[in-house]
mmCIF file of C-alpha atoms in Angstrom:
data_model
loop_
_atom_site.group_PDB
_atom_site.id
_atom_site.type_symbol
_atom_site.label_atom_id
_atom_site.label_comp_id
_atom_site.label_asym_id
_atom_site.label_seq_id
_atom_site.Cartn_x
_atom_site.Cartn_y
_atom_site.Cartn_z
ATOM 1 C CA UNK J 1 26.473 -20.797 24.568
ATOM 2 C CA UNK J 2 26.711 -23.808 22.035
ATOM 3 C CA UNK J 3 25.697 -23.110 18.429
ATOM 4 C CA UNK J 4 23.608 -26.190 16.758
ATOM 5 C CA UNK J 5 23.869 -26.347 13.052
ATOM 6 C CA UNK J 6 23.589 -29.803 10.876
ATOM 7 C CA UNK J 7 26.297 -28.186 7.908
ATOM 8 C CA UNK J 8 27.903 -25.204 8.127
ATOM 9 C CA UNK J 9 29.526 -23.201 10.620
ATOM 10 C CA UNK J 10 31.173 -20.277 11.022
ATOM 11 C CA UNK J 11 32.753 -17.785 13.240
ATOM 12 C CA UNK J 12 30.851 -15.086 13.314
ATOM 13 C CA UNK J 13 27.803 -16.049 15.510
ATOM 14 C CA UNK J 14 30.532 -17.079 17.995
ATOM 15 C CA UNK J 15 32.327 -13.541 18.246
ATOM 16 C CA UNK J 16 28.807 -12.256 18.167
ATOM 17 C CA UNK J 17 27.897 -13.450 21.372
ATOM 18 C CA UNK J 18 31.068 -13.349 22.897
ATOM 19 C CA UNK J 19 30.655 -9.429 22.039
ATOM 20 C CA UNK J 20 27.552 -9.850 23.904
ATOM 21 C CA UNK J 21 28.854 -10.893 27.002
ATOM 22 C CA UNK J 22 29.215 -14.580 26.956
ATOM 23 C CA UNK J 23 31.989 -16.518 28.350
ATOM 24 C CA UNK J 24 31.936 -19.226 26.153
ATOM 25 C CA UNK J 25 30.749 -19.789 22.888
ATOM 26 C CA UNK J 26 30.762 -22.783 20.103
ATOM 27 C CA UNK J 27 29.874 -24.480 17.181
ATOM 28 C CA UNK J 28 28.329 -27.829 17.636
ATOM 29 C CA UNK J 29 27.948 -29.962 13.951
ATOM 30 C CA UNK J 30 25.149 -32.476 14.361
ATOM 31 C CA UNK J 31 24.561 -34.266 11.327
ATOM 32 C CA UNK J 32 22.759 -37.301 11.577
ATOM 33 C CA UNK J 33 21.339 -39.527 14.571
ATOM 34 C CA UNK J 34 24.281 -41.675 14.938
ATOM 35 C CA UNK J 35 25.967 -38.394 15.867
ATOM 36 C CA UNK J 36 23.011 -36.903 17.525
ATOM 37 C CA UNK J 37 22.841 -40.270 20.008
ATOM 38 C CA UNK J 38 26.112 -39.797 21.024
ATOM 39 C CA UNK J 39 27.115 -39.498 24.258
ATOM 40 C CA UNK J 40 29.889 -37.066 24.485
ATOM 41 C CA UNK J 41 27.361 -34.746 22.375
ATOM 42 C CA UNK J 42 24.348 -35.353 25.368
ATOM 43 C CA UNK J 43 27.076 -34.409 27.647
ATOM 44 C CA UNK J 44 28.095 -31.378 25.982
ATOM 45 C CA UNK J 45 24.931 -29.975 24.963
ATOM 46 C CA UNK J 46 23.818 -30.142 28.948
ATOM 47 C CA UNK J 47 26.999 -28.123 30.007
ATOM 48 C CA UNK J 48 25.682 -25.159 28.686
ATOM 49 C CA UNK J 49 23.401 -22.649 29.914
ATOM 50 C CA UNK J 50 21.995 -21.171 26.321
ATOM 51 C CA UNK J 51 21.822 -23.292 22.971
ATOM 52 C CA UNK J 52 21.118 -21.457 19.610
ATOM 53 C CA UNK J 53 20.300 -23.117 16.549
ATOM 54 C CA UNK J 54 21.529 -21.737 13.050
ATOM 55 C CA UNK J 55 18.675 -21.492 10.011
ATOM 56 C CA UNK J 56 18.605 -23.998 6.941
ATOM 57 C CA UNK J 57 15.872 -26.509 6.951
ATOM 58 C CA UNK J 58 13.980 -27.716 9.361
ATOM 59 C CA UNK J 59 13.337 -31.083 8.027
ATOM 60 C CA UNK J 60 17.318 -31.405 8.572
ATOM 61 C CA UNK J 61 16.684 -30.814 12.436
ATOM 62 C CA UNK J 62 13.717 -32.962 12.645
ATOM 63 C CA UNK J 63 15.271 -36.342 10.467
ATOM 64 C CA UNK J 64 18.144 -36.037 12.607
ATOM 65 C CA UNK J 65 17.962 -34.887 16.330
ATOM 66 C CA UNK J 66 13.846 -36.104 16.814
ATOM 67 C CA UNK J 67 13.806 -39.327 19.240
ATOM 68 C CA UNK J 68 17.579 -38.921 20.211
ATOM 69 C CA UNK J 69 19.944 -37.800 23.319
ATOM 70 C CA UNK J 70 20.064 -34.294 21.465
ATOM 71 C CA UNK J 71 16.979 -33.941 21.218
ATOM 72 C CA UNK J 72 16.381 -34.547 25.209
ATOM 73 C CA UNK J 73 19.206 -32.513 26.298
ATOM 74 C CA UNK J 74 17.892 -29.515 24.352
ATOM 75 C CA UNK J 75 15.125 -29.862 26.321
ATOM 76 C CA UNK J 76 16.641 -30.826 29.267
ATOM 77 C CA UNK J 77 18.838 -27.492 29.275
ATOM 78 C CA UNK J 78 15.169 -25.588 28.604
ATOM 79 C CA UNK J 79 13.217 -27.094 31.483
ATOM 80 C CA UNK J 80 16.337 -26.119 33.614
ATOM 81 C CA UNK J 81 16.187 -22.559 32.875
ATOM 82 C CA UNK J 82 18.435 -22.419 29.865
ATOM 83 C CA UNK J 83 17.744 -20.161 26.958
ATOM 84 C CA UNK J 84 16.715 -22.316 23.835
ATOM 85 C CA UNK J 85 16.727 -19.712 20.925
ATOM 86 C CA UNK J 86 17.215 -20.126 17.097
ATOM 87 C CA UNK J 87 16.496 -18.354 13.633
ATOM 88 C CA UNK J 88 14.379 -19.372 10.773
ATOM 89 C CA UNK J 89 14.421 -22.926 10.601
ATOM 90 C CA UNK J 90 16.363 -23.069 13.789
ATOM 91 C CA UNK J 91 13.344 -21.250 15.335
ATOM 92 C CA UNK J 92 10.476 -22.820 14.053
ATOM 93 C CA UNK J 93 11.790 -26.189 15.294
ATOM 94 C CA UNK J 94 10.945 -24.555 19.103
ATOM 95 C CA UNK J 95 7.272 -24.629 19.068
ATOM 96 C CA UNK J 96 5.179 -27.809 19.946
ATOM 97 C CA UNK J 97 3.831 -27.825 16.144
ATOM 98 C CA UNK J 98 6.063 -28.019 13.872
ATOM 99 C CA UNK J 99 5.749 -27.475 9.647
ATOM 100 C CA UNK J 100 8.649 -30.172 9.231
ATOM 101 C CA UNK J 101 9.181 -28.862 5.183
ATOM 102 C CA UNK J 102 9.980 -32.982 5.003
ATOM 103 C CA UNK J 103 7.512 -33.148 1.898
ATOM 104 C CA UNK J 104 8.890 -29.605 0.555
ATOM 105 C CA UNK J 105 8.205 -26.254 1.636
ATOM 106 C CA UNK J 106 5.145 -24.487 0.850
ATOM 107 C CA UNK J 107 4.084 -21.126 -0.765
ATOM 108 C CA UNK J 108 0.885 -18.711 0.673
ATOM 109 C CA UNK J 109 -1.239 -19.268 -1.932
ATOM 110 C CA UNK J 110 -0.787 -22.953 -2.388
ATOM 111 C CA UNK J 111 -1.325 -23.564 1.100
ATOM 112 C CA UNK J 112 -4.917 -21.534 0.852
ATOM 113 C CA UNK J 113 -6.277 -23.758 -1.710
ATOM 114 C CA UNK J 114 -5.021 -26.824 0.014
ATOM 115 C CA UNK J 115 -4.452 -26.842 3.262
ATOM 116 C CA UNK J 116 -4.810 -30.645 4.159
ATOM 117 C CA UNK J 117 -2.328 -30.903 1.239
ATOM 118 C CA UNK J 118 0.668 -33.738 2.287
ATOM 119 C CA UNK J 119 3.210 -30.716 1.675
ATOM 120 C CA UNK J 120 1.139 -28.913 4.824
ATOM 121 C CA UNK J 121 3.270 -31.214 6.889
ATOM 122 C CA UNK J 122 3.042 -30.637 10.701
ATOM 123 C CA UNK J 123 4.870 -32.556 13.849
ATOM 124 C CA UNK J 124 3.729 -31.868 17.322
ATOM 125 C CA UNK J 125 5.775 -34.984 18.501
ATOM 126 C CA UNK J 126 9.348 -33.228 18.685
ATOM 127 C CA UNK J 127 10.849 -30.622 20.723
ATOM 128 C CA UNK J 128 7.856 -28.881 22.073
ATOM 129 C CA UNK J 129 9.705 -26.783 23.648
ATOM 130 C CA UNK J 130 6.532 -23.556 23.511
ATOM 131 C CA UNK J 131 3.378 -25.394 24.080
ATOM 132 C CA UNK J 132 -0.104 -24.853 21.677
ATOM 133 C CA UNK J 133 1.979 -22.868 19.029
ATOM 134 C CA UNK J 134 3.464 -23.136 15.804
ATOM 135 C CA UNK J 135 5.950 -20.700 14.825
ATOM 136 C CA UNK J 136 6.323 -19.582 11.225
ATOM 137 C CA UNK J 137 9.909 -17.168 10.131
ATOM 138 C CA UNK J 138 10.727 -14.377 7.215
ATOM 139 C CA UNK J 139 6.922 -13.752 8.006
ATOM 140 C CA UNK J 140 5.939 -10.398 6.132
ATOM 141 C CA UNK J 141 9.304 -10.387 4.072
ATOM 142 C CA UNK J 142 7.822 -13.462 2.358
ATOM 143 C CA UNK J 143 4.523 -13.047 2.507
ATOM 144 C CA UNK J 144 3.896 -15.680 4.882
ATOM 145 C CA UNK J 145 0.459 -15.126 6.230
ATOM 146 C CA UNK J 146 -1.796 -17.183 3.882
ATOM 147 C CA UNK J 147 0.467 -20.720 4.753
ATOM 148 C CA UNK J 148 0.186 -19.927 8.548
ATOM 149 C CA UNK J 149 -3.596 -19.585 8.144
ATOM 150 C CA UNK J 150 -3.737 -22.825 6.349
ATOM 151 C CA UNK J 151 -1.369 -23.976 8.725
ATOM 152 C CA UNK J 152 -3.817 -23.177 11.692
ATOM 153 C CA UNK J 153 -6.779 -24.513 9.700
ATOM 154 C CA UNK J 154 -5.655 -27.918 9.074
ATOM 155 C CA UNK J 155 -4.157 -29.017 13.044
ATOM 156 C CA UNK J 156 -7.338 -27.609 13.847
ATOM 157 C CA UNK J 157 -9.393 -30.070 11.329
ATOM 158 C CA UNK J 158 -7.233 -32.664 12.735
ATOM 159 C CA UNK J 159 -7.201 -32.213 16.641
ATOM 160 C CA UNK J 160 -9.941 -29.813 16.955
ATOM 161 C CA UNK J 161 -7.384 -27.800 18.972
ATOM 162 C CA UNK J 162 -7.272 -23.658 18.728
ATOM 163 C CA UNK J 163 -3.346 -22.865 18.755
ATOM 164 C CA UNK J 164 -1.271 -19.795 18.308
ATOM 165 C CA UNK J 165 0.005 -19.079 14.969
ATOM 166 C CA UNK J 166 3.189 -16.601 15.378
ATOM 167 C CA UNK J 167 4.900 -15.252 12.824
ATOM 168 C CA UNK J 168 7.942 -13.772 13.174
ATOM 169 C CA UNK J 169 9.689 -10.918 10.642
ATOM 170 C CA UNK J 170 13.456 -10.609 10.367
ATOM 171 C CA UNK J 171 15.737 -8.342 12.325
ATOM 172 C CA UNK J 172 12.935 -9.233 15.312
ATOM 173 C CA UNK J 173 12.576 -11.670 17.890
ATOM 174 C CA UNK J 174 9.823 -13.021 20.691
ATOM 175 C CA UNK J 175 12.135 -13.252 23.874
ATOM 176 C CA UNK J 176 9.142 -16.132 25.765
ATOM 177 C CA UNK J 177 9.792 -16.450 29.555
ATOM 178 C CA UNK J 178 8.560 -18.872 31.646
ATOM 179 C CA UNK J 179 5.462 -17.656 33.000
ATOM 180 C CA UNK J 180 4.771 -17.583 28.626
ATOM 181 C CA UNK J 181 4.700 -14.055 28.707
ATOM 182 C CA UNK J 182 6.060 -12.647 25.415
ATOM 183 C CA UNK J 183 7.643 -9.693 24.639
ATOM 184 C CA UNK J 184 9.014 -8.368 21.359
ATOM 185 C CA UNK J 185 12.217 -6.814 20.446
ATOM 186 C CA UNK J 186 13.463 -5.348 17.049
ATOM 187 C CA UNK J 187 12.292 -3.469 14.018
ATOM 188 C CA UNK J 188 9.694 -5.366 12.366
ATOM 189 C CA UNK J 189 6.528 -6.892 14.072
ATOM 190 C CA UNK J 190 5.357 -10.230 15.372
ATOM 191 C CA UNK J 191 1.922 -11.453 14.305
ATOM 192 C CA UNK J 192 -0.035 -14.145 16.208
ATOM 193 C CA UNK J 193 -3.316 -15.488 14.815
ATOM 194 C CA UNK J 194 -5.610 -18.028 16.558
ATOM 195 C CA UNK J 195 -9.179 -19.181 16.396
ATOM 196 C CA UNK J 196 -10.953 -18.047 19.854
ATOM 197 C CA UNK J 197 -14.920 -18.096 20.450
ATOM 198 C CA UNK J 198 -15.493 -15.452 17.705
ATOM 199 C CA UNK J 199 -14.186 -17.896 14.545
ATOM 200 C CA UNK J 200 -16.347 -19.151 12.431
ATOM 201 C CA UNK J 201 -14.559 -21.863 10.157
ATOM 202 C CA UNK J 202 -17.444 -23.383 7.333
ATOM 203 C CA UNK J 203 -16.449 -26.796 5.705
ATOM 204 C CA UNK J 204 -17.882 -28.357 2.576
ATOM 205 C CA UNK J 205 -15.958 -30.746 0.967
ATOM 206 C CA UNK J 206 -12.712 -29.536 0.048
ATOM 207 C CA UNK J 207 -13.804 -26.001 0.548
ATOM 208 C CA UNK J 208 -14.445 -24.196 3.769
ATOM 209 C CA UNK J 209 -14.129 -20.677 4.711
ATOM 210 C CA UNK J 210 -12.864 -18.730 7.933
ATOM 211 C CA UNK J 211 -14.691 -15.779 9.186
ATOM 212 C CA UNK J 212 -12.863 -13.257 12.455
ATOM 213 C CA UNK J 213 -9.692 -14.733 13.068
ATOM 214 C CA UNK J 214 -7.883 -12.902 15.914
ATOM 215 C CA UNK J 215 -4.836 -11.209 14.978
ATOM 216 C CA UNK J 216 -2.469 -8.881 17.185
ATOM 217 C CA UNK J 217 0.731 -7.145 15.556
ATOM 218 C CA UNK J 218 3.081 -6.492 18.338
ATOM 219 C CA UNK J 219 5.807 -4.043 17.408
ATOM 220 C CA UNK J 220 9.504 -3.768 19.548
ATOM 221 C CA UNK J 221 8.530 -3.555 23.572
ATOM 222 C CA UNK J 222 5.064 -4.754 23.309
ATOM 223 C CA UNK J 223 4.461 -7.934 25.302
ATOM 224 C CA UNK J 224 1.449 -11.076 24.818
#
């Protein structure tokens, strides 16, 4: 298992998952392109067979690692079977859209009122590692529902494409395998919105409103 971070590191997710059962487990600093295009680090990164990337910001992950040799043996180790896994930033980097924080982050109620706001900024040109979702963290802790909706709402107004929004809440994770069936462990819940044939979404101007949006809260063993 190598552990991705772009600053700090530490030993205790490595004794974690040794406790776990790994072999081998270690920290992996990648802090800029330069180091992110480097060989030795492509080589490394497609020895193992799990990678894990550490929280922070996202924007970190994306500035650094997108177009690189890091960012293809991520995938590389993914489309080979690997386990690609991460928490709070280091999880929302995984799905194909990404809210890159590279303008700041964003609040609920902010991203309501404005949606197509600059700050709602979204990537679906880097890892893509879970296709037509975008994956949101800290969901109920923080109140996060209101920015995924707006989330949703504006790569819709811009691709006419109906993703998944899932948002995840701490101490819980969506373990995805690779016939994209989902299941979810831990004690909070994972919610996942989208706009399917029963959405109504009215525009005028800078004001539109969204009528049944699909919502399912899946609590620890239930599957999607």
């Amino acid at each position: 298992i190598l552990i991705l971070s772009y600053s700090d590191q530490s030993d205790w997710l490595v004794n974690y998952f040794l406790s776990l059962g790994a072999s081998e487990v270690s920290n992996l600093k990648i802090s800029s392109s330069s180091i992110a295009n480097d060989q030795n680090i492509y080589d490394e990164l497609l020895s193992a067979n799990g990678i894990f990337i550490k929280g922070g910001d996202q924007s970190r992950y994306v500035t650094y690692w997108k177009g690189t040799k890091t960012e293809d043996a991520i995938r590389s180790v993914f489309n080979s079977g690997g386990v690609v896994a991460g928490t709070s930033a280091g999880a929302m980097v995984l799905s194909e859209i990404v809210f890159t924080a590279e303008n700041s982050s964003i609040y609920p109620r902010e991203t309501l009122i404005n949606p197509m706001s600059s700050s709602v900024a979204l990537d679906d040109q880097f890892l893509g590692l879970h296709q037509n979702s975008i994956f949101d963290t800290h969901f109920v802790e923080r109140g996060r529902f209101g920015r995924l909706i707006g989330m949703l709402y504006k790569y819709n107004t811009e691709t006419s494409r109906k993703i998944l929004g899932i948002g995840i809440d701490d101490k819980t994770a969506i373990c995805i395998d690779d016939m994209g069936i989902g299941k979810v462990f831990g004690t909070g819940a994972v919610s996942i919105f989208q706009f399917d044939d029963e959405t109504k979404i009215d525009r005028d101007g800078n004001n539109y409103k969204i009528e049944n949006i699909r919502c399912d809260m899946l609590l620890h063993d239930w599957v999607f």
